[in-house]
Amino acid sequence: MTREQYILATQQNSLPRTEHPQFYPVGIYGWRKRCLYFFVLLLLVTMIVNLAMTIWILKVMNFTVDGMGNLRVTKKGIRLEGISEFLLPLYVKEIHSRKDSPLVLQSDRNVTVNARNHMGQLTGQLTVGADAVEAQCKRFEVRASDSGKVLFSADEDEIVIGADRLKVTGTEGAVFGHSVETPHIRAEPSQDLKLESPTRSLVMEAPRGVQVSAAAGDLKATCRKELHLQSTEGEIFLDADTIRLGNLPVGSFSSSSSSSFSSSSPSSSAPRQTIYELCACPNGKLYLSPAGAGSTCQSSSNICLWS
């Protein structure tokens, strides 16, 4: 290449270009920009509304650092004031009321308190309904508030009444379908004690004796058919100033009545009947004495000596 050709070649490359460069815009324009602004404005309005609703709820529900409304969170637990309604099950360990107010559990149907073991099985249940109060447990106890003494307890085997006095105020008294075991039966002061069996027998048994005492009144035993006083290994002791047997038939015997009886029926072979008197000695023993024209109970002292 000659010098002239090199100069011409370098001059052609160094000449400025007369073509105009193309520019491309950067950004969002048109309807896209309007939609973006609309969504940003909608998001801002939604945030403002949510913030306003949150502040309103906090104000209405009375949210504080200690809790909300009537519910306060303390070191000992949760304190609830006023009337509260629980729509779902409530699991708590202890429920206490204020010192100056009672604890009221109220329901439109019934109130049921359940106790379960660690396996979730039902071990005790207390149901307070409109018709009855039912308790389902292995043992039911009622204790005194001051001493903790068991006043009433019931289980499958027995029912124990631990009060000092059992008082039945019904007009029909107490009705027991089976036997009753008690060391003492006593009536109210100035009241009568009556043990009655209208259609069956009345039996009182004790391995070491039965004592019936009326300190300031009469003792009366009445039956429809027969009254038996029986002692299998001992004696029946009647200790009183006067022992009176009333409404006993009194008979008399005379020779004239026997002769008339024999003359009226000569062919009769009936044995001659003898009437005796029942006499009592000063030591309490009884003996029979033939009845005559006069009583021989007072004059038969020799009988009392050997009887």
C-alpha positions as a Markdown table, in Angstrom:
| # | Residue | x | y | z |
|---|---|---|---|---|
| 1 | Met | 0.0 | 0.0 | 0.0 |
| 2 | Thr | 1.3 | 3.4 | -1.0 |
| 3 | Arg | 1.4 | 6.4 | 1.2 |
| 4 | Glu | -1.4 | 8.1 | -0.6 |
| 5 | Gln | -3.7 | 5.1 | -0.2 |
| 6 | Tyr | -3.0 | 4.9 | 3.5 |
| 7 | Ile | -3.8 | 8.6 | 4.0 |
| 8 | Leu | -7.0 | 8.2 | 2.0 |
| 9 | Ala | -8.0 | 5.1 | 4.0 |
| 10 | Thr | -7.4 | 6.7 | 7.4 |
| 11 | Gln | -9.2 | 9.9 | 6.3 |
| 12 | Gln | -12.3 | 7.9 | 5.3 |
| 13 | Asn | -12.5 | 6.1 | 8.7 |
| 14 | Ser | -12.1 | 9.4 | 10.7 |
| 15 | Leu | -14.9 | 11.2 | 9.0 |
| 16 | Pro | -17.9 | 11.8 | 11.3 |
| 17 | Arg | -21.0 | 9.7 | 10.7 |
| 18 | Thr | -24.0 | 11.6 | 9.6 |
| 19 | Glu | -26.7 | 9.0 | 10.8 |
| 20 | His | -28.8 | 9.8 | 14.0 |
| 21 | Pro | -28.7 | 7.2 | 16.9 |
| 22 | Gln | -32.0 | 5.6 | 18.2 |
| 23 | Phe | -33.1 | 6.2 | 21.9 |
| 24 | Tyr | -35.4 | 3.6 | 23.8 |
| 25 | Pro | -37.6 | 4.9 | 26.7 |
| 26 | Val | -37.2 | 3.2 | 30.2 |
| 27 | Gly | -40.2 | 3.0 | 32.7 |
| 28 | Ile | -44.0 | 2.3 | 32.8 |
| 29 | Tyr | -46.2 | 4.5 | 30.8 |
| 30 | Gly | -49.8 | 4.6 | 29.7 |
| 31 | Trp | -52.6 | 2.4 | 31.2 |
| 32 | Arg | -50.0 | 0.3 | 33.1 |
| 33 | Lys | -48.9 | 3.3 | 35.1 |
| 34 | Arg | -52.5 | 4.2 | 35.9 |
| 35 | Cys | -53.3 | 0.7 | 37.1 |
| 36 | Leu | -50.1 | 0.7 | 39.3 |
| 37 | Tyr | -51.1 | 4.0 | 40.9 |
| 38 | Phe | -54.6 | 2.7 | 41.5 |
| 39 | Phe | -53.4 | -0.4 | 43.3 |
| 40 | Val | -51.0 | 1.6 | 45.4 |
| 41 | Leu | -53.8 | 3.9 | 46.4 |
| 42 | Leu | -56.1 | 1.0 | 47.1 |
| 43 | Leu | -53.5 | -0.6 | 49.3 |
| 44 | Leu | -53.0 | 2.6 | 51.2 |
| 45 | Val | -56.7 | 3.0 | 51.8 |
| 46 | Thr | -56.9 | -0.6 | 53.0 |
| 47 | Met | -54.0 | -0.1 | 55.4 |
| 48 | Ile | -55.6 | 3.0 | 56.8 |
| 49 | Val | -59.0 | 1.2 | 57.3 |
| 50 | Asn | -57.3 | -1.8 | 59.0 |
| 51 | Leu | -55.4 | 0.5 | 61.3 |
| 52 | Ala | -58.6 | 2.4 | 62.2 |
| 53 | Met | -60.5 | -0.9 | 62.8 |
| 54 | Thr | -57.7 | -2.2 | 65.0 |
| 55 | Ile | -57.7 | 0.9 | 67.1 |
| 56 | Trp | -61.5 | 0.8 | 67.4 |
| 57 | Ile | -61.4 | -2.9 | 68.5 |
| 58 | Leu | -58.7 | -2.2 | 71.1 |
| 59 | Lys | -60.7 | 0.7 | 72.4 |
| 60 | Val | -64.0 | -1.2 | 72.5 |
| 61 | Met | -62.6 | -4.4 | 74.0 |
| 62 | Asn | -60.6 | -2.3 | 76.5 |
| 63 | Phe | -57.3 | -3.9 | 75.8 |
| 64 | Thr | -54.6 | -3.0 | 78.2 |
| 65 | Val | -51.2 | -4.3 | 79.2 |
| 66 | Asp | -52.8 | -6.6 | 81.9 |
| 67 | Gly | -55.6 | -8.0 | 79.7 |
| 68 | Met | -58.7 | -7.1 | 77.9 |
| 69 | Gly | -62.2 | -6.1 | 79.1 |
| 70 | Asn | -63.2 | -7.8 | 82.3 |
| 71 | Leu | -60.3 | -10.3 | 81.9 |
| 72 | Arg | -57.1 | -9.6 | 83.7 |
| 73 | Val | -53.9 | -11.6 | 83.7 |
| 74 | Thr | -52.3 | -11.6 | 87.1 |
| 75 | Lys | -49.4 | -13.6 | 88.7 |
| 76 | Lys | -51.9 | -16.0 | 90.3 |
| 77 | Gly | -53.8 | -16.7 | 87.1 |
| 78 | Ile | -56.6 | -15.1 | 85.2 |
| 79 | Arg | -59.2 | -12.8 | 86.9 |
| 80 | Leu | -62.6 | -12.4 | 85.3 |
| 81 | Glu | -65.1 | -9.8 | 86.5 |
| 82 | Gly | -68.7 | -9.6 | 85.6 |
| 83 | Ile | -70.9 | -12.0 | 83.6 |
| 84 | Ser | -69.1 | -14.2 | 81.1 |
| 85 | Glu | -70.2 | -16.8 | 78.6 |
| 86 | Phe | -68.1 | -19.7 | 77.3 |
| 87 | Leu | -69.3 | -21.3 | 74.1 |
| 88 | Leu | -66.6 | -23.9 | 74.0 |
| 89 | Pro | -65.2 | -26.2 | 76.8 |
| 90 | Leu | -63.2 | -24.5 | 79.5 |
| 91 | Tyr | -60.2 | -26.3 | 81.0 |
| 92 | Val | -59.0 | -24.9 | 84.3 |
| 93 | Lys | -57.4 | -26.2 | 87.5 |
| 94 | Glu | -59.2 | -24.1 | 90.1 |
| 95 | Ile | -62.1 | -21.6 | 90.0 |
| 96 | His | -62.4 | -19.1 | 92.9 |
| 97 | Ser | -64.9 | -16.3 | 93.5 |
| 98 | Arg | -64.2 | -13.0 | 95.2 |
| 99 | Lys | -64.2 | -12.9 | 98.9 |
| 100 | Asp | -67.3 | -10.8 | 99.2 |
| 101 | Ser | -69.4 | -12.5 | 96.4 |
| 102 | Pro | -70.6 | -16.0 | 95.6 |
| 103 | Leu | -69.7 | -18.1 | 92.6 |
| 104 | Val | -72.6 | -18.6 | 90.3 |
| 105 | Leu | -72.6 | -21.1 | 87.4 |
| 106 | Gln | -75.8 | -20.7 | 85.3 |
| 107 | Ser | -77.1 | -22.6 | 82.3 |
| 108 | Asp | -80.4 | -22.7 | 80.4 |
| 109 | Arg | -80.5 | -26.5 | 80.6 |
| 110 | Asn | -78.1 | -28.0 | 83.2 |
| 111 | Val | -74.7 | -27.6 | 84.7 |
| 112 | Thr | -72.4 | -30.6 | 84.4 |
| 113 | Val | -69.0 | -30.9 | 86.1 |
| 114 | Asn | -66.8 | -33.8 | 84.9 |
| 115 | Ala | -63.6 | -35.3 | 86.3 |
| 116 | Arg | -61.4 | -37.4 | 84.2 |
| 117 | Asn | -58.1 | -39.3 | 84.8 |
| 118 | His | -54.9 | -39.1 | 82.8 |
| 119 | Met | -56.3 | -41.4 | 80.2 |
| 120 | Gly | -59.4 | -39.3 | 79.6 |
| 121 | Gln | -61.8 | -41.7 | 81.2 |
| 122 | Leu | -64.7 | -40.3 | 83.2 |
| 123 | Thr | -64.2 | -40.9 | 86.9 |
| 124 | Gly | -66.8 | -38.5 | 88.4 |
| 125 | Gln | -69.7 | -36.4 | 87.3 |
| 126 | Leu | -72.0 | -33.9 | 88.9 |
| 127 | Thr | -75.1 | -32.8 | 87.0 |
| 128 | Val | -77.4 | -30.0 | 88.3 |
| 129 | Gly | -80.6 | -30.1 | 86.2 |
| 130 | Ala | -84.1 | -28.7 | 86.4 |
| 131 | Asp | -85.6 | -31.9 | 87.8 |
| 132 | Ala | -82.8 | -33.5 | 89.9 |
| 133 | Val | -79.2 | -33.3 | 91.0 |
| 134 | Glu | -77.2 | -36.4 | 90.0 |
| 135 | Ala | -73.8 | -37.4 | 91.2 |
| 136 | Gln | -71.9 | -40.3 | 89.6 |
| 137 | Cys | -68.7 | -41.3 | 91.4 |
| 138 | Lys | -67.2 | -44.2 | 93.5 |
| 139 | Arg | -67.8 | -42.4 | 96.8 |
| 140 | Phe | -69.9 | -39.3 | 97.7 |
| 141 | Glu | -69.1 | -37.4 | 100.9 |
| 142 | Val | -70.5 | -34.3 | 102.6 |
| 143 | Arg | -68.2 | -32.8 | 105.3 |
| 144 | Ala | -68.5 | -30.1 | 107.9 |
| 145 | Ser | -67.0 | -26.7 | 107.0 |
| 146 | Asp | -65.3 | -26.1 | 110.4 |
| 147 | Ser | -64.0 | -29.5 | 111.5 |
| 148 | Gly | -64.0 | -31.5 | 108.3 |
| 149 | Lys | -66.2 | -34.3 | 109.9 |
| 150 | Val | -67.9 | -36.6 | 107.5 |
| 151 | Leu | -71.7 | -35.8 | 107.8 |
| 152 | Phe | -72.8 | -38.0 | 105.0 |
| 153 | Ser | -71.1 | -40.6 | 102.8 |
| 154 | Ala | -72.4 | -43.1 | 100.3 |
| 155 | Asp | -70.8 | -45.8 | 98.2 |
| 156 | Glu | -71.8 | -49.2 | 96.7 |
| 157 | Asp | -71.5 | -51.0 | 100.0 |
| 158 | Glu | -73.0 | -48.7 | 102.6 |
| 159 | Ile | -74.4 | -45.2 | 103.5 |
| 160 | Val | -73.0 | -43.5 | 106.6 |
| 161 | Ile | -74.6 | -40.6 | 108.4 |
| 162 | Gly | -72.1 | -39.0 | 110.7 |
| 163 | Ala | -74.2 | -36.2 | 112.1 |
| 164 | Asp | -75.0 | -36.2 | 115.9 |
| 165 | Arg | -78.7 | -36.3 | 115.2 |
| 166 | Leu | -80.8 | -37.7 | 112.4 |
| 167 | Lys | -84.1 | -35.8 | 112.2 |
| 168 | Val | -87.0 | -36.9 | 109.9 |
| 169 | Thr | -89.7 | -34.3 | 109.8 |
| 170 | Gly | -92.2 | -36.1 | 107.5 |
| 171 | Thr | -95.6 | -37.0 | 108.7 |
| 172 | Glu | -95.2 | -40.7 | 107.7 |
| 173 | Gly | -91.9 | -41.0 | 109.6 |
| 174 | Ala | -89.0 | -43.1 | 108.3 |
| 175 | Val | -89.7 | -46.2 | 106.2 |
| 176 | Phe | -87.1 | -49.0 | 106.0 |
| 177 | Gly | -87.5 | -51.8 | 103.6 |
| 178 | His | -85.0 | -54.1 | 105.4 |
| 179 | Ser | -83.3 | -54.3 | 108.8 |
| 180 | Val | -82.1 | -51.3 | 110.7 |
| 181 | Glu | -79.0 | -51.4 | 112.9 |
| 182 | Thr | -78.6 | -48.7 | 115.5 |
| 183 | Pro | -77.4 | -48.5 | 119.1 |
| 184 | His | -80.0 | -45.9 | 120.2 |
| 185 | Ile | -83.4 | -44.7 | 119.1 |
| 186 | Arg | -84.7 | -41.6 | 120.8 |
| 187 | Ala | -87.7 | -39.3 | 120.3 |
| 188 | Glu | -87.6 | -35.5 | 120.5 |
| 189 | Pro | -88.1 | -33.9 | 124.0 |
| 190 | Ser | -91.8 | -34.0 | 125.0 |
| 191 | Gln | -92.6 | -36.2 | 122.0 |
| 192 | Asp | -93.7 | -39.8 | 121.9 |
| 193 | Leu | -91.6 | -42.5 | 120.2 |
| 194 | Lys | -93.6 | -45.0 | 118.2 |
| 195 | Leu | -92.4 | -48.1 | 116.5 |
| 196 | Glu | -95.1 | -49.6 | 114.4 |
| 197 | Ser | -95.6 | -52.4 | 111.8 |
| 198 | Pro | -99.2 | -52.1 | 110.5 |
| 199 | Thr | -99.3 | -55.3 | 108.5 |
| 200 | Arg | -96.4 | -57.4 | 109.7 |
| 201 | Ser | -94.5 | -58.3 | 112.9 |
| 202 | Leu | -92.0 | -56.1 | 114.7 |
| 203 | Val | -88.8 | -57.8 | 115.8 |
| 204 | Met | -86.1 | -56.3 | 118.0 |
| 205 | Glu | -82.9 | -58.4 | 118.4 |
| 206 | Ala | -79.6 | -57.8 | 120.2 |
| 207 | Pro | -76.9 | -60.3 | 121.2 |
| 208 | Arg | -76.6 | -58.8 | 124.7 |
| 209 | Gly | -80.1 | -57.7 | 125.4 |
| 210 | Val | -82.7 | -55.1 | 124.3 |
| 211 | Gln | -83.6 | -52.3 | 126.7 |
| 212 | Val | -86.7 | -50.2 | 126.3 |
| 213 | Ser | -87.0 | -47.3 | 128.7 |
| 214 | Ala | -89.5 | -44.5 | 129.2 |
| 215 | Ala | -88.2 | -42.2 | 131.9 |
| 216 | Ala | -91.1 | -39.8 | 132.1 |
| 217 | Gly | -94.0 | -41.6 | 130.5 |
| 218 | Asp | -95.7 | -44.9 | 129.8 |
| 219 | Leu | -94.5 | -47.9 | 127.8 |
| 220 | Lys | -97.2 | -49.5 | 125.7 |
| 221 | Ala | -97.0 | -52.6 | 123.6 |
| 222 | Thr | -100.0 | -53.4 | 121.4 |
| 223 | Cys | -100.6 | -56.2 | 119.0 |
| 224 | Arg | -103.6 | -57.7 | 117.2 |
| 225 | Lys | -103.2 | -61.4 | 118.0 |
| 226 | Glu | -100.5 | -62.6 | 120.5 |
| 227 | Leu | -97.7 | -61.0 | 122.4 |
| 228 | His | -94.8 | -63.3 | 123.2 |
| 229 | Leu | -92.1 | -62.6 | 125.8 |
| 230 | Gln | -89.5 | -65.3 | 125.5 |
| 231 | Ser | -86.1 | -65.7 | 127.1 |
| 232 | Thr | -84.0 | -68.7 | 125.8 |
| 233 | Glu | -81.2 | -68.7 | 128.4 |
| 234 | Gly | -82.3 | -66.3 | 131.1 |
| 235 | Glu | -85.4 | -64.9 | 132.9 |
| 236 | Ile | -88.0 | -62.3 | 132.3 |
| 237 | Phe | -87.8 | -59.9 | 135.2 |
| 238 | Leu | -90.7 | -57.5 | 135.9 |
| 239 | Asp | -89.7 | -54.9 | 138.5 |
| 240 | Ala | -92.5 | -52.6 | 139.5 |
| 241 | Asp | -94.5 | -51.5 | 142.5 |
| 242 | Thr | -97.7 | -52.9 | 141.0 |
| 243 | Ile | -98.1 | -55.5 | 138.3 |
| 244 | Arg | -101.7 | -55.6 | 137.1 |
| 245 | Leu | -103.2 | -58.0 | 134.6 |
| 246 | Gly | -106.5 | -56.5 | 133.5 |
| 247 | Asn | -109.4 | -58.0 | 131.6 |
| 248 | Leu | -108.7 | -61.5 | 132.7 |
| 249 | Pro | -111.7 | -63.9 | 132.9 |
| 250 | Val | -112.6 | -64.9 | 136.5 |
| 251 | Gly | -114.1 | -68.3 | 137.3 |
| 252 | Ser | -115.6 | -69.8 | 140.4 |
| 253 | Phe | -116.1 | -73.4 | 141.6 |
| 254 | Ser | -118.8 | -74.7 | 143.9 |
| 255 | Ser | -120.1 | -78.1 | 144.9 |
| 256 | Ser | -123.7 | -77.3 | 144.0 |
| 257 | Ser | -122.7 | -76.4 | 140.4 |
| 258 | Ser | -120.8 | -79.7 | 140.1 |
| 259 | Ser | -123.7 | -81.8 | 141.5 |
| 260 | Ser | -126.2 | -80.1 | 139.2 |
| 261 | Phe | -123.9 | -80.7 | 136.4 |
| 262 | Ser | -123.6 | -84.4 | 137.3 |
| 263 | Ser | -127.3 | -84.9 | 137.8 |
| 264 | Ser | -128.2 | -83.2 | 134.5 |
| 265 | Ser | -125.9 | -85.5 | 132.6 |
| 266 | Pro | -125.4 | -88.7 | 134.5 |
| 267 | Ser | -124.1 | -90.6 | 131.5 |
| 268 | Ser | -121.4 | -87.9 | 131.0 |
| 269 | Ser | -117.9 | -89.1 | 131.7 |
| 270 | Ala | -116.3 | -85.6 | 131.5 |
| 271 | Pro | -113.5 | -85.1 | 134.1 |
| 272 | Arg | -114.1 | -82.8 | 137.0 |
| 273 | Gln | -112.5 | -79.4 | 136.4 |
| 274 | Thr | -110.7 | -77.6 | 139.1 |
| 275 | Ile | -110.1 | -73.8 | 139.1 |
| 276 | Tyr | -106.8 | -72.4 | 140.5 |
| 277 | Glu | -105.7 | -69.0 | 141.5 |
| 278 | Leu | -102.4 | -67.5 | 140.4 |
| 279 | Cys | -100.5 | -66.2 | 143.4 |
| 280 | Ala | -97.3 | -64.4 | 143.7 |
| 281 | Cys | -94.7 | -64.6 | 146.4 |
| 282 | Pro | -92.8 | -61.6 | 147.8 |
| 283 | Asn | -89.7 | -62.8 | 146.0 |
| 284 | Gly | -91.5 | -62.6 | 142.7 |
| 285 | Lys | -92.2 | -66.3 | 142.0 |
| 286 | Leu | -95.7 | -67.4 | 140.9 |
| 287 | Tyr | -97.6 | -70.5 | 142.0 |
| 288 | Leu | -101.1 | -71.9 | 141.6 |
| 289 | Ser | -103.5 | -72.4 | 144.5 |
| 290 | Pro | -106.9 | -74.1 | 144.4 |
| 291 | Ala | -109.7 | -71.6 | 144.3 |
| 292 | Gly | -112.2 | -71.9 | 147.2 |
| 293 | Ala | -114.7 | -69.7 | 149.0 |
| 294 | Gly | -111.9 | -67.4 | 150.0 |
| 295 | Ser | -108.6 | -66.4 | 148.6 |
| 296 | Thr | -105.7 | -68.6 | 149.8 |
| 297 | Cys | -102.9 | -66.5 | 148.3 |
| 298 | Gln | -102.4 | -64.5 | 151.5 |
| 299 | Ser | -102.5 | -67.6 | 153.8 |
| 300 | Ser | -100.3 | -69.9 | 151.8 |
| 301 | Ser | -96.9 | -68.6 | 153.1 |
| 302 | Asn | -95.6 | -72.1 | 153.4 |
| 303 | Ile | -95.9 | -72.6 | 149.6 |
| 304 | Cys | -93.7 | -69.6 | 149.0 |
| 305 | Leu | -91.0 | -71.1 | 151.1 |
| 306 | Trp | -90.5 | -74.1 | 149.0 |
| 307 | Ser | -91.8 | -73.0 | 145.6 |
